[in-house]
Amino acid sequence: GQNIDQPTEMTATEGAIVQINCTYQTSGFNGLFWYQQHAGEAPTFLSYNVLDGLEEKGRFSSFLSRSKGYSYLLLKELQMKDSASYLCAVRDSNYQLIWGAGTKLIIKP
Amino acid sequence: ETGVTQTPRHLVMGMTNKKSLKCEQHLGHNAMYWYKQSAKKPLELMFVYNFKEQTENNSVPSRFSPECPNSSHLFLHLHTLQPEDSALYLCASSQEGAGAEVEKLFFGSGTQLSVL
C-alpha cells in the first residue's frame, strides 16, 4: 500500500527553527508537495520538490531525498503566525496525490 | 476575492435532509476536486472533474452526488447522510496538462458539515 508518515504534532518557540519530516512509500514518484493549513482555513501551497536537494523560499525551505523516500520542511525565525498544520503530499506514478495526515505545529512565545 | 470560494462555511443537517455544497473558482483552471478532511486523517479525494467531465470517483457512496455544470462551478449534493459523514469538505482547482506550471492545488476554505 501507499503511505505517507509525518509527526502528528510538534511544538517550537518563537524565533527558533523547526524541521517537519515526511517519509513516503508510494508506487512511483512524480513530485512532493508541502501545504500549510491554518485552523478553519484553506490549505495553501508552500513548496514543490521533484529533484533531490533543497529548495529555499524565504524563511521556509524544503528538502527531498528520493532514494530515502524522505523530505523535510524547515521553518526558520518562527513567528506566531506559523502555528498551523503542515501537509505533505506525494504524486505517484499515476499522478495521484497521496496525502499525509498533517503535522500540527504549535508556536509558543 | 479569493480564488476558490465555497458556500456555506458551516452546515448542520439531519440524516433525512437534502442539501448542496457549492464551489466556484475564479482562476480559469480546467480541473476541480472534492476532498473530505476528517480530524487527524489524510485528505480523501472524492471526485475529480477535468474540463467538466468526471474523471475520478473514489468509491464514494451514492449519497454524495457531484455536479459540474461548467469549468468554474462544482456542486456536491448530499442526501440521507450518516453521522460518520461529518467532516470538512474542501473544494480545490488546478490547471492540468502540458504547459502548466507545477500542478498545485488551490483550495477553498471548506464547508464544515455536521450530520445529526
Coordinates of N, CA and C in Angstrom, one line a residue, chain A residues 20-86:
Chain A
I20 N 10.1 19.7 10.0 CA 9.0 18.8 10.0 C 9.3 17.7 8.9
N21 N 9.4 16.5 9.4 CA 9.8 15.4 8.5 C 8.6 14.7 7.8
C22 N 8.9 14.1 6.7 CA 7.8 13.4 5.9 C 8.5 12.2 5.2
T23 N 8.1 11.0 5.5 CA 8.6 9.8 4.8 C 7.5 9.2 4.0
Y24 N 7.9 8.6 2.9 CA 6.8 8.1 2.0 C 7.2 6.8 1.4
Q25 N 6.2 6.0 1.2 CA 6.3 4.7 0.4 C 5.2 4.8 -0.6
T26 N 5.5 5.0 -1.9 CA 4.5 5.2 -2.9 C 4.9 4.4 -4.2
S27 N 3.9 4.1 -5.0 CA 4.1 3.5 -6.3 C 4.6 4.5 -7.3
G28 N 5.9 4.7 -7.3 CA 6.5 5.7 -8.2 C 6.5 7.0 -7.5
F29 N 7.1 8.0 -8.2 CA 7.3 9.3 -7.6 C 7.3 10.4 -8.7
N30 N 6.4 11.3 -8.6 CA 6.3 12.5 -9.6 C 6.2 13.8 -8.9
G31 N 6.9 13.9 -7.7 CA 6.9 15.2 -7.0 C 6.3 15.1 -5.6
L32 N 6.8 16.0 -4.8 CA 6.3 16.1 -3.4 C 5.9 17.5 -3.1
F33 N 4.8 17.7 -2.4 CA 4.3 19.0 -2.1 C 4.2 19.2 -0.6
W34 N 4.3 20.4 -0.2 CA 4.0 20.8 1.2 C 2.9 21.9 1.1
Y35 N 1.9 21.8 2.0 CA 0.9 22.8 2.1 C 0.8 23.2 3.5
Q36 N 0.3 24.4 3.7 CA 0.1 25.0 5.1 C -1.4 25.2 5.2
Q37 N -1.9 24.8 6.4 CA -3.4 25.0 6.7 C -3.6 25.6 8.0
H38 N -4.0 26.8 8.1 CA -4.4 27.4 9.4 C -5.7 26.9 9.8
A39 N -6.0 26.8 11.1 CA -7.2 26.3 11.6 C -8.4 27.0 10.9
G40 N -9.3 26.2 10.4 CA -10.5 26.8 9.8 C -10.3 27.4 8.4
E41 N -9.2 27.3 7.9 CA -8.9 27.9 6.6 C -8.5 26.9 5.5
A42 N -8.3 27.4 4.3 CA -7.9 26.6 3.2 C -6.5 26.2 3.2
P43 N -6.1 25.0 2.9 CA -4.7 24.7 2.7 C -4.1 25.5 1.6
T44 N -2.9 26.0 1.8 CA -2.3 26.8 0.7 C -0.9 26.2 0.4
F45 N -0.5 26.3 -0.9 CA 0.7 25.7 -1.4 C 1.9 26.4 -0.8
L46 N 2.9 25.6 -0.3 CA 4.1 26.1 0.2 C 5.3 25.8 -0.8
S47 N 5.4 24.5 -1.1 CA 6.6 24.2 -1.9 C 6.4 22.9 -2.7
Y48 N 7.3 22.7 -3.7 CA 7.2 21.5 -4.6 C 8.7 21.1 -4.8
N49 N 8.9 19.8 -4.6 CA 10.2 19.2 -4.9 C 10.1 18.0 -5.8
V50 N 10.8 18.0 -6.9 CA 10.8 16.8 -7.7 C 12.2 16.2 -7.9
L51 N 13.2 17.1 -7.7 CA 14.6 16.6 -7.8 C 15.2 16.7 -6.4
D52 N 16.2 15.9 -6.1 CA 16.9 15.8 -4.8 C 17.5 17.2 -4.5
G53 N 17.4 17.5 -3.2 CA 18.1 18.8 -2.8 C 17.2 19.7 -2.1
L54 N 17.7 20.9 -1.8 CA 17.0 21.9 -1.0 C 16.4 23.0 -1.9
E55 N 15.2 23.3 -1.6 CA 14.5 24.4 -2.3 C 14.2 25.5 -1.2
E56 N 14.7 26.7 -1.4 CA 14.6 27.7 -0.4 C 13.7 28.8 -0.8
K57 N 12.7 29.2 0.1 CA 11.8 30.3 -0.2 C 11.7 31.1 1.0
G58 N 12.5 32.1 1.2 CA 12.4 33.0 2.3 C 12.7 32.2 3.6
R59 N 11.8 32.3 4.6 CA 12.1 31.6 5.8 C 11.8 30.1 5.7
F60 N 11.2 29.6 4.6 CA 10.8 28.2 4.5 C 11.7 27.6 3.5
S61 N 12.2 26.3 3.8 CA 12.9 25.5 2.8 C 12.4 24.1 2.8
S62 N 12.4 23.4 1.7 CA 12.0 22.0 1.6 C 13.1 21.2 1.0
F63 N 13.3 20.0 1.6 CA 14.4 19.1 1.1 C 13.8 17.8 0.7
L64 N 14.4 17.2 -0.3 CA 14.0 15.9 -0.8 C 15.2 15.0 -1.0
S65 N 15.0 13.7 -0.6 CA 15.9 12.7 -1.0 C 15.0 11.5 -1.5
R66 N 15.0 11.3 -2.8 CA 14.2 10.3 -3.4 C 14.7 8.9 -3.1
S67 N 16.0 8.7 -3.0 CA 16.5 7.4 -2.6 C 16.1 6.9 -1.2
K68 N 15.9 7.9 -0.4 CA 15.5 7.6 1.0 C 13.9 7.7 1.2
G69 N 13.2 8.2 0.2 CA 11.8 8.4 0.4 C 11.5 9.4 1.5
Y70 N 12.2 10.5 1.5 CA 12.3 11.4 2.7 C 12.3 12.8 2.2
S71 N 11.5 13.6 3.0 CA 11.5 15.1 2.8 C 11.4 15.8 4.1
Y72 N 11.8 17.0 4.2 CA 11.6 17.8 5.4 C 11.2 19.2 5.0
L73 N 10.5 19.9 5.8 CA 10.2 21.3 5.7 C 10.8 22.0 6.8
L74 N 11.7 23.0 6.5 CA 12.4 23.7 7.5 C 11.9 25.1 7.7
L75 N 11.5 25.5 8.8 CA 10.9 26.8 9.1 C 11.9 27.6 10.0
K76 N 12.4 28.7 9.6 CA 13.3 29.5 10.3 C 12.7 30.7 10.9
E77 N 13.3 31.3 11.9 CA 12.8 32.5 12.6 C 11.3 32.4 12.8
L78 N 10.9 31.4 13.5 CA 9.5 31.1 13.7 C 8.7 32.3 14.2
Q79 N 7.5 32.5 13.7 CA 6.6 33.6 14.1 C 5.3 32.9 14.6
M80 N 4.6 33.6 15.4 CA 3.3 33.0 15.9 C 2.4 32.6 14.8
K81 N 2.4 33.4 13.7 CA 1.5 33.1 12.6 C 1.9 31.8 11.9
D82 N 3.0 31.2 12.2 CA 3.4 29.9 11.6 C 2.7 28.7 12.3
S83 N 1.9 29.0 13.4 CA 1.1 28.0 14.0 C 0.1 27.5 13.0
A84 N 0.1 26.3 12.6 CA -0.7 25.8 11.6 C -0.5 24.3 11.4
S85 N -1.2 23.6 10.6 CA -0.9 22.3 10.2 C -0.2 22.3 8.9
Y86 N 0.8 21.4 8.7 CA 1.6 21.3 7.5 C 1.4 19.9 6.9

